[in-house]
JSON list of C-alpha atoms in Angstrom, two decimals:
[
{"chain": "A", "resi": 1, "resn": "UNK", "atom": "CA", "xyz": [0.00, 0.00, 0.00]},
{"chain": "A", "resi": 2, "resn": "UNK", "atom": "CA", "xyz": [1.66, 3.19, -1.22]},
{"chain": "A", "resi": 3, "resn": "UNK", "atom": "CA", "xyz": [0.60, 6.51, 0.28]},
{"chain": "A", "resi": 4, "resn": "UNK", "atom": "CA", "xyz": [2.01, 9.97, -0.20]},
{"chain": "A", "resi": 5, "resn": "UNK", "atom": "CA", "xyz": [3.31, 11.80, 2.85]},
{"chain": "A", "resi": 6, "resn": "UNK", "atom": "CA", "xyz": [0.35, 14.17, 2.55]},
{"chain": "A", "resi": 7, "resn": "UNK", "atom": "CA", "xyz": [-2.09, 11.25, 2.60]},
{"chain": "A", "resi": 8, "resn": "UNK", "atom": "CA", "xyz": [-0.38, 9.68, 5.60]},
{"chain": "A", "resi": 9, "resn": "UNK", "atom": "CA", "xyz": [-0.46, 12.97, 7.49]},
{"chain": "A", "resi": 10, "resn": "UNK", "atom": "CA", "xyz": [-4.16, 13.46, 6.79]},
{"chain": "A", "resi": 11, "resn": "UNK", "atom": "CA", "xyz": [-5.04, 9.95, 7.95]},
{"chain": "A", "resi": 12, "resn": "UNK", "atom": "CA", "xyz": [-2.92, 10.24, 11.09]},
{"chain": "A", "resi": 13, "resn": "UNK", "atom": "CA", "xyz": [-4.34, 13.64, 11.96]},
{"chain": "A", "resi": 14, "resn": "UNK", "atom": "CA", "xyz": [-7.74, 12.02, 12.13]},
{"chain": "A", "resi": 15, "resn": "UNK", "atom": "CA", "xyz": [-6.76, 8.63, 13.47]},
{"chain": "A", "resi": 16, "resn": "UNK", "atom": "CA", "xyz": [-3.89, 9.31, 15.87]},
{"chain": "A", "resi": 17, "resn": "UNK", "atom": "CA", "xyz": [-3.23, 13.01, 16.49]},
{"chain": "A", "resi": 18, "resn": "UNK", "atom": "CA", "xyz": [-0.66, 12.12, 19.18]},
{"chain": "A", "resi": 19, "resn": "UNK", "atom": "CA", "xyz": [1.54, 10.60, 16.47]},
{"chain": "A", "resi": 20, "resn": "UNK", "atom": "CA", "xyz": [1.38, 7.10, 17.93]},
{"chain": "A", "resi": 21, "resn": "UNK", "atom": "CA", "xyz": [-1.17, 4.46, 16.98]},
{"chain": "A", "resi": 22, "resn": "UNK", "atom": "CA", "xyz": [-2.78, 2.66, 19.92]},
{"chain": "A", "resi": 23, "resn": "UNK", "atom": "CA", "xyz": [-3.98, -0.87, 19.11]},
{"chain": "A", "resi": 24, "resn": "UNK", "atom": "CA", "xyz": [-6.45, -2.64, 21.39]},
{"chain": "A", "resi": 25, "resn": "UNK", "atom": "CA", "xyz": [-5.55, -6.31, 21.91]},
{"chain": "A", "resi": 26, "resn": "UNK", "atom": "CA", "xyz": [-8.19, -8.77, 23.08]},
{"chain": "A", "resi": 27, "resn": "UNK", "atom": "CA", "xyz": [-6.31, -11.47, 24.99]},
{"chain": "A", "resi": 28, "resn": "UNK", "atom": "CA", "xyz": [-9.57, -13.34, 25.49]},
{"chain": "A", "resi": 29, "resn": "UNK", "atom": "CA", "xyz": [-9.60, -14.64, 21.91]},
{"chain": "A", "resi": 30, "resn": "UNK", "atom": "CA", "xyz": [-6.93, -17.29, 21.36]},
{"chain": "A", "resi": 31, "resn": "UNK", "atom": "CA", "xyz": [-7.19, -16.93, 17.58]},
{"chain": "A", "resi": 32, "resn": "UNK", "atom": "CA", "xyz": [-6.29, -13.23, 17.67]},
{"chain": "A", "resi": 33, "resn": "UNK", "atom": "CA", "xyz": [-3.72, -13.19, 20.48]},
{"chain": "A", "resi": 34, "resn": "UNK", "atom": "CA", "xyz": [-1.73, -16.31, 21.24]},
{"chain": "A", "resi": 35, "resn": "UNK", "atom": "CA", "xyz": [-2.46, -17.95, 24.60]},
{"chain": "A", "resi": 36, "resn": "UNK", "atom": "CA", "xyz": [0.26, -17.09, 27.07]},
{"chain": "A", "resi": 37, "resn": "UNK", "atom": "CA", "xyz": [1.06, -13.82, 25.35]},
{"chain": "A", "resi": 38, "resn": "UNK", "atom": "CA", "xyz": [1.98, -11.09, 27.80]},
{"chain": "A", "resi": 39, "resn": "UNK", "atom": "CA", "xyz": [1.77, -7.32, 27.67]},
{"chain": "A", "resi": 40, "resn": "UNK", "atom": "CA", "xyz": [5.55, -7.28, 27.35]},
{"chain": "A", "resi": 41, "resn": "UNK", "atom": "CA", "xyz": [5.73, -9.75, 24.47]},
{"chain": "A", "resi": 42, "resn": "UNK", "atom": "CA", "xyz": [2.36, -10.11, 22.72]},
{"chain": "A", "resi": 43, "resn": "UNK", "atom": "CA", "xyz": [2.05, -12.33, 19.67]},
{"chain": "A", "resi": 44, "resn": "UNK", "atom": "CA", "xyz": [-0.69, -13.43, 17.34]},
{"chain": "A", "resi": 45, "resn": "UNK", "atom": "CA", "xyz": [-2.56, -12.42, 14.21]},
{"chain": "A", "resi": 46, "resn": "UNK", "atom": "CA", "xyz": [-3.76, -9.15, 15.75]},
{"chain": "A", "resi": 47, "resn": "UNK", "atom": "CA", "xyz": [-0.19, -8.23, 16.62]},
{"chain": "A", "resi": 48, "resn": "UNK", "atom": "CA", "xyz": [1.04, -8.98, 13.09]},
{"chain": "A", "resi": 49, "resn": "UNK", "atom": "CA", "xyz": [-1.75, -6.90, 11.55]},
{"chain": "A", "resi": 50, "resn": "UNK", "atom": "CA", "xyz": [-1.14, -4.03, 13.96]},
{"chain": "A", "resi": 51, "resn": "UNK", "atom": "CA", "xyz": [2.55, -3.91, 13.11]},
{"chain": "A", "resi": 52, "resn": "UNK", "atom": "CA", "xyz": [1.80, -3.92, 9.38]},
{"chain": "A", "resi": 53, "resn": "UNK", "atom": "CA", "xyz": [-0.86, -1.22, 9.84]},
{"chain": "A", "resi": 54, "resn": "UNK", "atom": "CA", "xyz": [1.56, 1.06, 11.69]},
{"chain": "A", "resi": 55, "resn": "UNK", "atom": "CA", "xyz": [4.32, 0.40, 9.16]},
{"chain": "A", "resi": 56, "resn": "UNK", "atom": "CA", "xyz": [2.03, 1.36, 6.27]},
{"chain": "A", "resi": 57, "resn": "UNK", "atom": "CA", "xyz": [1.50, 4.75, 7.90]},
{"chain": "A", "resi": 58, "resn": "UNK", "atom": "CA", "xyz": [5.14, 5.13, 8.94]},
{"chain": "A", "resi": 59, "resn": "UNK", "atom": "CA", "xyz": [4.48, 5.58, 12.66]},
{"chain": "A", "resi": 60, "resn": "UNK", "atom": "CA", "xyz": [5.14, 3.74, 15.88]},
{"chain": "A", "resi": 61, "resn": "UNK", "atom": "CA", "xyz": [2.45, 1.60, 17.40]},
{"chain": "A", "resi": 62, "resn": "UNK", "atom": "CA", "xyz": [1.70, 0.60, 20.95]},
{"chain": "A", "resi": 63, "resn": "UNK", "atom": "CA", "xyz": [-0.68, -1.95, 22.44]},
{"chain": "A", "resi": 64, "resn": "UNK", "atom": "CA", "xyz": [-3.46, -1.48, 24.94]},
{"chain": "A", "resi": 65, "resn": "UNK", "atom": "CA", "xyz": [-4.32, -4.80, 26.57]},
{"chain": "A", "resi": 66, "resn": "UNK", "atom": "CA", "xyz": [-7.77, -6.17, 27.45]},
{"chain": "A", "resi": 67, "resn": "UNK", "atom": "CA", "xyz": [-8.82, -9.49, 28.92]},
{"chain": "A", "resi": 68, "resn": "UNK", "atom": "CA", "xyz": [-12.00, -9.80, 26.87]},
{"chain": "A", "resi": 69, "resn": "UNK", "atom": "CA", "xyz": [-13.73, -8.29, 23.85]},
{"chain": "A", "resi": 70, "resn": "UNK", "atom": "CA", "xyz": [-16.45, -6.58, 25.88]},
{"chain": "A", "resi": 71, "resn": "UNK", "atom": "CA", "xyz": [-13.84, -4.47, 27.65]},
{"chain": "A", "resi": 72, "resn": "UNK", "atom": "CA", "xyz": [-12.56, -3.24, 24.29]},
{"chain": "A", "resi": 73, "resn": "UNK", "atom": "CA", "xyz": [-15.97, -2.22, 22.97]},
{"chain": "A", "resi": 74, "resn": "UNK", "atom": "CA", "xyz": [-16.98, -0.70, 26.31]},
{"chain": "A", "resi": 75, "resn": "UNK", "atom": "CA", "xyz": [-13.93, 1.57, 26.29]},
{"chain": "A", "resi": 76, "resn": "UNK", "atom": "CA", "xyz": [-14.71, 3.37, 23.03]},
{"chain": "A", "resi": 77, "resn": "UNK", "atom": "CA", "xyz": [-15.88, 6.53, 24.80]},
{"chain": "A", "resi": 78, "resn": "UNK", "atom": "CA", "xyz": [-12.78, 6.58, 27.00]},
{"chain": "A", "resi": 79, "resn": "UNK", "atom": "CA", "xyz": [-10.58, 7.13, 23.92]},
{"chain": "A", "resi": 80, "resn": "UNK", "atom": "CA", "xyz": [-8.01, 4.61, 25.15]},
{"chain": "A", "resi": 81, "resn": "UNK", "atom": "CA", "xyz": [-7.30, 3.10, 21.72]},
{"chain": "A", "resi": 82, "resn": "UNK", "atom": "CA", "xyz": [-7.33, 4.05, 18.02]},
{"chain": "A", "resi": 83, "resn": "UNK", "atom": "CA", "xyz": [-7.62, 0.66, 16.28]},
{"chain": "A", "resi": 84, "resn": "UNK", "atom": "CA", "xyz": [-9.29, -2.51, 17.51]},
{"chain": "A", "resi": 85, "resn": "UNK", "atom": "CA", "xyz": [-9.63, -6.11, 16.33]},
{"chain": "A", "resi": 86, "resn": "UNK", "atom": "CA", "xyz": [-13.16, -7.25, 17.12]},
{"chain": "A", "resi": 87, "resn": "UNK", "atom": "CA", "xyz": [-15.98, -9.31, 15.69]},
{"chain": "A", "resi": 88, "resn": "UNK", "atom": "CA", "xyz": [-18.55, -7.39, 13.69]},
{"chain": "A", "resi": 89, "resn": "UNK", "atom": "CA", "xyz": [-21.80, -6.85, 15.56]},
{"chain": "A", "resi": 90, "resn": "UNK", "atom": "CA", "xyz": [-24.64, -4.36, 14.94]},
{"chain": "A", "resi": 91, "resn": "UNK", "atom": "CA", "xyz": [-24.59, -3.12, 18.54]},
{"chain": "A", "resi": 92, "resn": "UNK", "atom": "CA", "xyz": [-20.86, -2.46, 18.42]},
{"chain": "A", "resi": 93, "resn": "UNK", "atom": "CA", "xyz": [-21.26, -0.82, 15.01]},
{"chain": "A", "resi": 94, "resn": "UNK", "atom": "CA", "xyz": [-23.09, 2.08, 16.62]},
{"chain": "A", "resi": 95, "resn": "UNK", "atom": "CA", "xyz": [-19.70, 3.34, 17.84]},
{"chain": "A", "resi": 96, "resn": "UNK", "atom": "CA", "xyz": [-17.16, 1.34, 15.82]},
{"chain": "A", "resi": 97, "resn": "UNK", "atom": "CA", "xyz": [-16.73, 1.41, 12.04]},
{"chain": "A", "resi": 98, "resn": "UNK", "atom": "CA", "xyz": [-15.72, -2.07, 10.89]},
{"chain": "A", "resi": 99, "resn": "UNK", "atom": "CA", "xyz": [-13.83, -3.19, 7.81]},
{"chain": "A", "resi": 100, "resn": "UNK", "atom": "CA", "xyz": [-14.84, -6.32, 5.97]},
{"chain": "A", "resi": 101, "resn": "UNK", "atom": "CA", "xyz": [-13.89, -9.44, 7.94]},
{"chain": "A", "resi": 102, "resn": "UNK", "atom": "CA", "xyz": [-10.42, -10.90, 7.62]},
{"chain": "A", "resi": 103, "resn": "UNK", "atom": "CA", "xyz": [-11.13, -14.24, 9.35]},
{"chain": "A", "resi": 104, "resn": "UNK", "atom": "CA", "xyz": [-14.22, -16.28, 10.22]},
{"chain": "A", "resi": 105, "resn": "UNK", "atom": "CA", "xyz": [-14.26, -18.19, 13.52]},
{"chain": "A", "resi": 106, "resn": "UNK", "atom": "CA", "xyz": [-16.83, -20.81, 14.53]},
{"chain": "A", "resi": 107, "resn": "UNK", "atom": "CA", "xyz": [-19.00, -20.14, 17.56]},
{"chain": "A", "resi": 108, "resn": "UNK", "atom": "CA", "xyz": [-19.90, -23.46, 19.22]},
{"chain": "A", "resi": 109, "resn": "UNK", "atom": "CA", "xyz": [-21.71, -24.78, 22.25]},
{"chain": "A", "resi": 110, "resn": "UNK", "atom": "CA", "xyz": [-20.04, -27.09, 24.76]},
{"chain": "A", "resi": 111, "resn": "UNK", "atom": "CA", "xyz": [-22.23, -29.49, 26.74]},
{"chain": "A", "resi": 112, "resn": "UNK", "atom": "CA", "xyz": [-21.81, -32.43, 29.14]},
{"chain": "A", "resi": 113, "resn": "UNK", "atom": "CA", "xyz": [-21.38, -35.70, 27.29]},
{"chain": "A", "resi": 114, "resn": "UNK", "atom": "CA", "xyz": [-24.75, -36.96, 28.53]},
{"chain": "A", "resi": 115, "resn": "UNK", "atom": "CA", "xyz": [-26.64, -33.85, 27.42]},
{"chain": "A", "resi": 116, "resn": "UNK", "atom": "CA", "xyz": [-29.71, -34.43, 25.24]},
{"chain": "A", "resi": 117, "resn": "UNK", "atom": "CA", "xyz": [-28.36, -31.79, 22.86]},
{"chain": "A", "resi": 118, "resn": "UNK", "atom": "CA", "xyz": [-27.31, -33.37, 19.57]},
{"chain": "A", "resi": 119, "resn": "UNK", "atom": "CA", "xyz": [-27.09, -30.29, 17.36]},
{"chain": "A", "resi": 120, "resn": "UNK", "atom": "CA", "xyz": [-26.99, -26.55, 17.94]},
{"chain": "A", "resi": 121, "resn": "UNK", "atom": "CA", "xyz": [-30.72, -25.85, 17.35]},
{"chain": "A", "resi": 122, "resn": "UNK", "atom": "CA", "xyz": [-31.55, -28.24, 20.23]},
{"chain": "A", "resi": 123, "resn": "UNK", "atom": "CA", "xyz": [-30.38, -25.57, 22.69]},
{"chain": "A", "resi": 124, "resn": "UNK", "atom": "CA", "xyz": [-33.23, -23.32, 21.64]},
{"chain": "A", "resi": 125, "resn": "UNK", "atom": "CA", "xyz": [-35.74, -26.13, 21.12]},
{"chain": "A", "resi": 126, "resn": "UNK", "atom": "CA", "xyz": [-35.21, -27.48, 24.63]},
{"chain": "A", "resi": 127, "resn": "UNK", "atom": "CA", "xyz": [-35.12, -24.05, 26.26]},
{"chain": "A", "resi": 128, "resn": "UNK", "atom": "CA", "xyz": [-31.76, -24.66, 27.94]},
{"chain": "A", "resi": 129, "resn": "UNK", "atom": "CA", "xyz": [-29.58, -22.24, 29.90]},
{"chain": "A", "resi": 130, "resn": "UNK", "atom": "CA", "xyz": [-26.36, -21.18, 28.18]},
{"chain": "A", "resi": 131, "resn": "UNK", "atom": "CA", "xyz": [-23.44, -19.43, 29.86]},
{"chain": "A", "resi": 132, "resn": "UNK", "atom": "CA", "xyz": [-21.43, -16.84, 27.92]},
{"chain": "A", "resi": 133, "resn": "UNK", "atom": "CA", "xyz": [-18.78, -14.22, 28.58]},
{"chain": "A", "resi": 134, "resn": "UNK", "atom": "CA", "xyz": [-20.35, -10.80, 28.94]},
{"chain": "A", "resi": 135, "resn": "UNK", "atom": "CA", "xyz": [-19.84, -8.47, 25.98]},
{"chain": "A", "resi": 136, "resn": "UNK", "atom": "CA", "xyz": [-18.53, -11.12, 23.57]},
{"chain": "A", "resi": 137, "resn": "UNK", "atom": "CA", "xyz": [-19.80, -11.24, 20.00]},
{"chain": "A", "resi": 138, "resn": "UNK", "atom": "CA", "xyz": [-21.44, -14.61, 20.60]},
{"chain": "A", "resi": 139, "resn": "UNK", "atom": "CA", "xyz": [-23.18, -13.32, 23.75]},
{"chain": "A", "resi": 140, "resn": "UNK", "atom": "CA", "xyz": [-24.55, -10.35, 21.83]},
{"chain": "A", "resi": 141, "resn": "UNK", "atom": "CA", "xyz": [-25.77, -12.67, 19.08]},
{"chain": "A", "resi": 142, "resn": "UNK", "atom": "CA", "xyz": [-27.43, -15.14, 21.44]},
{"chain": "A", "resi": 143, "resn": "UNK", "atom": "CA", "xyz": [-29.06, -12.42, 23.55]},
{"chain": "A", "resi": 144, "resn": "UNK", "atom": "CA", "xyz": [-30.47, -10.90, 20.39]},
{"chain": "A", "resi": 145, "resn": "UNK", "atom": "CA", "xyz": [-31.71, -14.08, 18.74]},
{"chain": "A", "resi": 146, "resn": "UNK", "atom": "CA", "xyz": [-32.68, -16.51, 21.52]},
{"chain": "A", "resi": 147, "resn": "UNK", "atom": "CA", "xyz": [-36.38, -16.90, 22.22]},
{"chain": "A", "resi": 148, "resn": "UNK", "atom": "CA", "xyz": [-36.65, -20.01, 24.40]},
{"chain": "A", "resi": 149, "resn": "UNK", "atom": "CA", "xyz": [-33.09, -20.50, 25.62]},
{"chain": "A", "resi": 150, "resn": "UNK", "atom": "CA", "xyz": [-31.90, -18.53, 28.65]},
{"chain": "A", "resi": 151, "resn": "UNK", "atom": "CA", "xyz": [-28.60, -16.71, 28.15]},
{"chain": "A", "resi": 152, "resn": "UNK", "atom": "CA", "xyz": [-26.67, -16.18, 31.37]},
{"chain": "A", "resi": 153, "resn": "UNK", "atom": "CA", "xyz": [-23.73, -13.79, 31.28]},
{"chain": "A", "resi": 154, "resn": "UNK", "atom": "CA", "xyz": [-20.54, -14.06, 33.32]},
{"chain": "A", "resi": 155, "resn": "UNK", "atom": "CA", "xyz": [-17.59, -11.72, 33.66]},
{"chain": "A", "resi": 156, "resn": "UNK", "atom": "CA", "xyz": [-15.00, -14.24, 32.46]},
{"chain": "A", "resi": 157, "resn": "UNK", "atom": "CA", "xyz": [-14.66, -17.48, 30.56]},
{"chain": "A", "resi": 158, "resn": "UNK", "atom": "CA", "xyz": [-13.31, -19.10, 33.72]},
{"chain": "A", "resi": 159, "resn": "UNK", "atom": "CA", "xyz": [-16.56, -18.27, 35.52]},
{"chain": "A", "resi": 160, "resn": "UNK", "atom": "CA", "xyz": [-18.60, -19.76, 32.66]},
{"chain": "A", "resi": 161, "resn": "UNK", "atom": "CA", "xyz": [-16.53, -22.94, 32.79]},
{"chain": "A", "resi": 162, "resn": "UNK", "atom": "CA", "xyz": [-16.97, -23.20, 36.56]},
{"chain": "A", "resi": 163, "resn": "UNK", "atom": "CA", "xyz": [-20.73, -22.79, 36.16]},
{"chain": "A", "resi": 164, "resn": "UNK", "atom": "CA", "xyz": [-20.85, -25.57, 33.57]},
{"chain": "A", "resi": 165, "resn": "UNK", "atom": "CA", "xyz": [-18.82, -27.93, 35.75]},
{"chain": "A", "resi": 166, "resn": "UNK", "atom": "CA", "xyz": [-21.11, -27.13, 38.69]},
{"chain": "A", "resi": 167, "resn": "UNK", "atom": "CA", "xyz": [-24.14, -27.77, 36.43]},
{"chain": "A", "resi": 168, "resn": "UNK", "atom": "CA", "xyz": [-25.46, -24.27, 37.08]},
{"chain": "A", "resi": 169, "resn": "UNK", "atom": "CA", "xyz": [-25.91, -24.02, 33.32]},
{"chain": "A", "resi": 170, "resn": "UNK", "atom": "CA", "xyz": [-26.71, -26.58, 30.63]},
{"chain": "A", "resi": 171, "resn": "UNK", "atom": "CA", "xyz": [-24.14, -25.42, 28.08]},
{"chain": "A", "resi": 172, "resn": "UNK", "atom": "CA", "xyz": [-21.55, -22.78, 27.43]},
{"chain": "A", "resi": 173, "resn": "UNK", "atom": "CA", "xyz": [-21.01, -20.87, 24.22]},
{"chain": "A", "resi": 174, "resn": "UNK", "atom": "CA", "xyz": [-17.81, -19.50, 22.76]},
{"chain": "A", "resi": 175, "resn": "UNK", "atom": "CA", "xyz": [-15.27, -19.66, 19.98]},
{"chain": "A", "resi": 176, "resn": "UNK", "atom": "CA", "xyz": [-14.49, -23.21, 18.92]},
{"chain": "A", "resi": 177, "resn": "UNK", "atom": "CA", "xyz": [-10.84, -23.01, 20.02]},
{"chain": "A", "resi": 178, "resn": "UNK", "atom": "CA", "xyz": [-11.84, -21.99, 23.55]},
{"chain": "A", "resi": 179, "resn": "UNK", "atom": "CA", "xyz": [-14.46, -24.73, 23.74]},
{"chain": "A", "resi": 180, "resn": "UNK", "atom": "CA", "xyz": [-11.87, -27.27, 22.63]},
{"chain": "A", "resi": 181, "resn": "UNK", "atom": "CA", "xyz": [-9.52, -26.09, 25.37]},
{"chain": "A", "resi": 182, "resn": "UNK", "atom": "CA", "xyz": [-12.23, -26.44, 28.03]},
{"chain": "A", "resi": 183, "resn": "UNK", "atom": "CA", "xyz": [-13.13, -29.93, 26.78]},
{"chain": "A", "resi": 184, "resn": "UNK", "atom": "CA", "xyz": [-9.47, -30.95, 26.86]},
{"chain": "A", "resi": 185, "resn": "UNK", "atom": "CA", "xyz": [-9.05, -29.73, 30.44]},
{"chain": "A", "resi": 186, "resn": "UNK", "atom": "CA", "xyz": [-12.29, -31.24, 31.73]},
{"chain": "A", "resi": 187, "resn": "UNK", "atom": "CA", "xyz": [-13.35, -34.81, 30.96]},
{"chain": "A", "resi": 188, "resn": "UNK", "atom": "CA", "xyz": [-16.91, -35.59, 30.01]},
{"chain": "A", "resi": 189, "resn": "UNK", "atom": "CA", "xyz": [-17.74, -32.71, 27.67]},
{"chain": "A", "resi": 190, "resn": "UNK", "atom": "CA", "xyz": [-18.28, -32.43, 23.93]},
{"chain": "A", "resi": 191, "resn": "UNK", "atom": "CA", "xyz": [-18.61, -29.72, 21.32]},
{"chain": "A", "resi": 192, "resn": "UNK", "atom": "CA", "xyz": [-21.98, -29.43, 19.61]},
{"chain": "A", "resi": 193, "resn": "UNK", "atom": "CA", "xyz": [-22.12, -29.31, 15.83]},
{"chain": "A", "resi": 194, "resn": "UNK", "atom": "CA", "xyz": [-22.87, -27.44, 13.70]},
{"chain": "A", "resi": 195, "resn": "UNK", "atom": "CA", "xyz": [-21.60, -24.07, 14.98]},
{"chain": "A", "resi": 196, "resn": "UNK", "atom": "CA", "xyz": [-24.36, -21.74, 16.09]},
{"chain": "A", "resi": 197, "resn": "UNK", "atom": "CA", "xyz": [-22.70, -18.76, 14.35]},
{"chain": "A", "resi": 198, "resn": "UNK", "atom": "CA", "xyz": [-19.78, -17.59, 12.25]},
{"chain": "A", "resi": 199, "resn": "UNK", "atom": "CA", "xyz": [-17.86, -14.92, 14.15]},
{"chain": "A", "resi": 200, "resn": "UNK", "atom": "CA", "xyz": [-16.50, -12.44, 11.62]},
{"chain": "A", "resi": 201, "resn": "UNK", "atom": "CA", "xyz": [-13.40, -10.68, 12.88]},
{"chain": "A", "resi": 202, "resn": "UNK", "atom": "CA", "xyz": [-12.56, -7.25, 11.48]},
{"chain": "A", "resi": 203, "resn": "UNK", "atom": "CA", "xyz": [-10.49, -4.14, 12.08]},
{"chain": "A", "resi": 204, "resn": "UNK", "atom": "CA", "xyz": [-12.36, -1.32, 13.74]},
{"chain": "A", "resi": 205, "resn": "UNK", "atom": "CA", "xyz": [-11.98, 2.44, 14.11]},
{"chain": "A", "resi": 206, "resn": "UNK", "atom": "CA", "xyz": [-14.22, 4.93, 15.84]},
{"chain": "A", "resi": 207, "resn": "UNK", "atom": "CA", "xyz": [-17.15, 6.13, 13.78]},
{"chain": "A", "resi": 208, "resn": "UNK", "atom": "CA", "xyz": [-16.96, 9.59, 12.29]},
{"chain": "A", "resi": 209, "resn": "UNK", "atom": "CA", "xyz": [-13.40, 9.22, 10.98]},
{"chain": "A", "resi": 210, "resn": "UNK", "atom": "CA", "xyz": [-13.88, 8.76, 7.23]},
{"chain": "A", "resi": 211, "resn": "UNK", "atom": "CA", "xyz": [-10.21, 8.87, 6.21]},
{"chain": "A", "resi": 212, "resn": "UNK", "atom": "CA", "xyz": [-9.27, 6.35, 8.88]},
{"chain": "A", "resi": 213, "resn": "UNK", "atom": "CA", "xyz": [-12.16, 4.10, 7.91]},
{"chain": "A", "resi": 214, "resn": "UNK", "atom": "CA", "xyz": [-11.24, 4.23, 4.23]},
{"chain": "A", "resi": 215, "resn": "UNK", "atom": "CA", "xyz": [-7.60, 3.45, 4.94]},
{"chain": "A", "resi": 216, "resn": "UNK", "atom": "CA", "xyz": [-8.49, 0.55, 7.27]},
{"chain": "A", "resi": 217, "resn": "UNK", "atom": "CA", "xyz": [-10.85, -0.89, 4.66]},
{"chain": "A", "resi": 218, "resn": "UNK", "atom": "CA", "xyz": [-8.17, -0.75, 1.96]},
{"chain": "A", "resi": 219, "resn": "UNK", "atom": "CA", "xyz": [-5.57, -2.17, 4.34]},
{"chain": "A", "resi": 220, "resn": "UNK", "atom": "CA", "xyz": [-7.66, -5.23, 5.19]},
{"chain": "A", "resi": 221, "resn": "UNK", "atom": "CA", "xyz": [-8.47, -5.92, 1.55]},
{"chain": "A", "resi": 222, "resn": "UNK", "atom": "CA", "xyz": [-4.77, -5.78, 0.67]},
{"chain": "A", "resi": 223, "resn": "UNK", "atom": "CA", "xyz": [-3.71, -7.96, 3.61]},
{"chain": "A", "resi": 224, "resn": "UNK", "atom": "CA", "xyz": [-6.22, -10.60, 2.53]},
{"chain": "A", "resi": 225, "resn": "UNK", "atom": "CA", "xyz": [-5.43, -10.43, -1.19]},
{"chain": "A", "resi": 226, "resn": "UNK", "atom": "CA", "xyz": [-1.67, -10.60, -0.62]},
{"chain": "A", "resi": 227, "resn": "UNK", "atom": "CA", "xyz": [-1.94, -13.72, 1.53]},
{"chain": "A", "resi": 228, "resn": "UNK", "atom": "CA", "xyz": [-0.63, -11.88, 4.61]},
{"chain": "A", "resi": 229, "resn": "UNK", "atom": "CA", "xyz": [-3.60, -12.85, 6.78]},
{"chain": "A", "resi": 230, "resn": "UNK", "atom": "CA", "xyz": [-3.54, -16.52, 5.75]},
{"chain": "A", "resi": 231, "resn": "UNK", "atom": "CA", "xyz": [0.19, -16.74, 6.35]},
{"chain": "A", "resi": 232, "resn": "UNK", "atom": "CA", "xyz": [-0.18, -15.11, 9.77]},
{"chain": "A", "resi": 233, "resn": "UNK", "atom": "CA", "xyz": [-2.92, -17.55, 10.73]},
{"chain": "A", "resi": 234, "resn": "UNK", "atom": "CA", "xyz": [-0.77, -20.49, 9.67]},
{"chain": "A", "resi": 235, "resn": "UNK", "atom": "CA", "xyz": [2.24, -19.10, 11.54]},
{"chain": "A", "resi": 236, "resn": "UNK", "atom": "CA", "xyz": [0.22, -18.89, 14.74]},
{"chain": "A", "resi": 237, "resn": "UNK", "atom": "CA", "xyz": [-1.42, -22.29, 14.46]},
{"chain": "A", "resi": 238, "resn": "UNK", "atom": "CA", "xyz": [-4.81, -21.30, 13.03]},
{"chain": "A", "resi": 239, "resn": "UNK", "atom": "CA", "xyz": [-4.23, -22.07, 9.38]},
{"chain": "A", "resi": 240, "resn": "UNK", "atom": "CA", "xyz": [-7.46, -24.09, 9.18]},
{"chain": "A", "resi": 241, "resn": "UNK", "atom": "CA", "xyz": [-9.60, -20.97, 9.59]},
{"chain": "A", "resi": 242, "resn": "UNK", "atom": "CA", "xyz": [-11.33, -19.37, 6.63]},
{"chain": "A", "resi": 243, "resn": "UNK", "atom": "CA", "xyz": [-10.28, -15.98, 5.30]},
{"chain": "A", "resi": 244, "resn": "UNK", "atom": "CA", "xyz": [-13.47, -14.62, 3.69]},
{"chain": "A", "resi": 245, "resn": "UNK", "atom": "CA", "xyz": [-12.89, -13.44, 0.14]},
{"chain": "A", "resi": 246, "resn": "UNK", "atom": "CA", "xyz": [-13.86, -9.83, -0.45]},
{"chain": "A", "resi": 247, "resn": "UNK", "atom": "CA", "xyz": [-16.48, -11.03, -2.94]},
{"chain": "A", "resi": 248, "resn": "UNK", "atom": "CA", "xyz": [-18.12, -13.03, -0.12]},
{"chain": "A", "resi": 249, "resn": "UNK", "atom": "CA", "xyz": [-18.85, -10.01, 2.07]}
]
């Protein structure tokens, strides 16, 4: 992506008037930020994209760290970050302008092995109680779309897991990779197929910044077309995930 110095200056004046780009990292999503990553040495697809984004504008970048997606979206008004990596959701889109998605992640339910649930629609049909992490894209989706199922929100994935183990809930919902990790750490649980949603991850800027939004949109399209995103996913162990083609969105 080739920009003139005038174009870079105009984008940065709108996007990061301090001269430094602040990238929000969601450590709660293992696909975006590698498990075990620390604030001192973060790694993952979000980190790779952030570094490329800053390099394209010729400025330094810094990371602002969050434990879950809801904390990122809730901090928009605080002006603590300039660029985020979040799943597209209509509620979030009131304050965040999203690019097209650069990766699609499955949202799955996890249930006890003896659960009567055989496929995702059974959750709704049976009117079961599902635990989710507050503010996540899948919680927003389930709260919006569920009619018979009860959606119970918790402040962390660890709390949701504890509730499932204690049988306070019938199932938990989350990204497939997180559900696989819970199942691996706790015997007697299984992932329900098919996924109940496709979680479309995108780059986000605050609304009302047209130059920043246009640049971010072009950046994501180029990173997808060049193979950068796919290579980053493979490098960080998520090469099986789908990178939506621009024609698909």
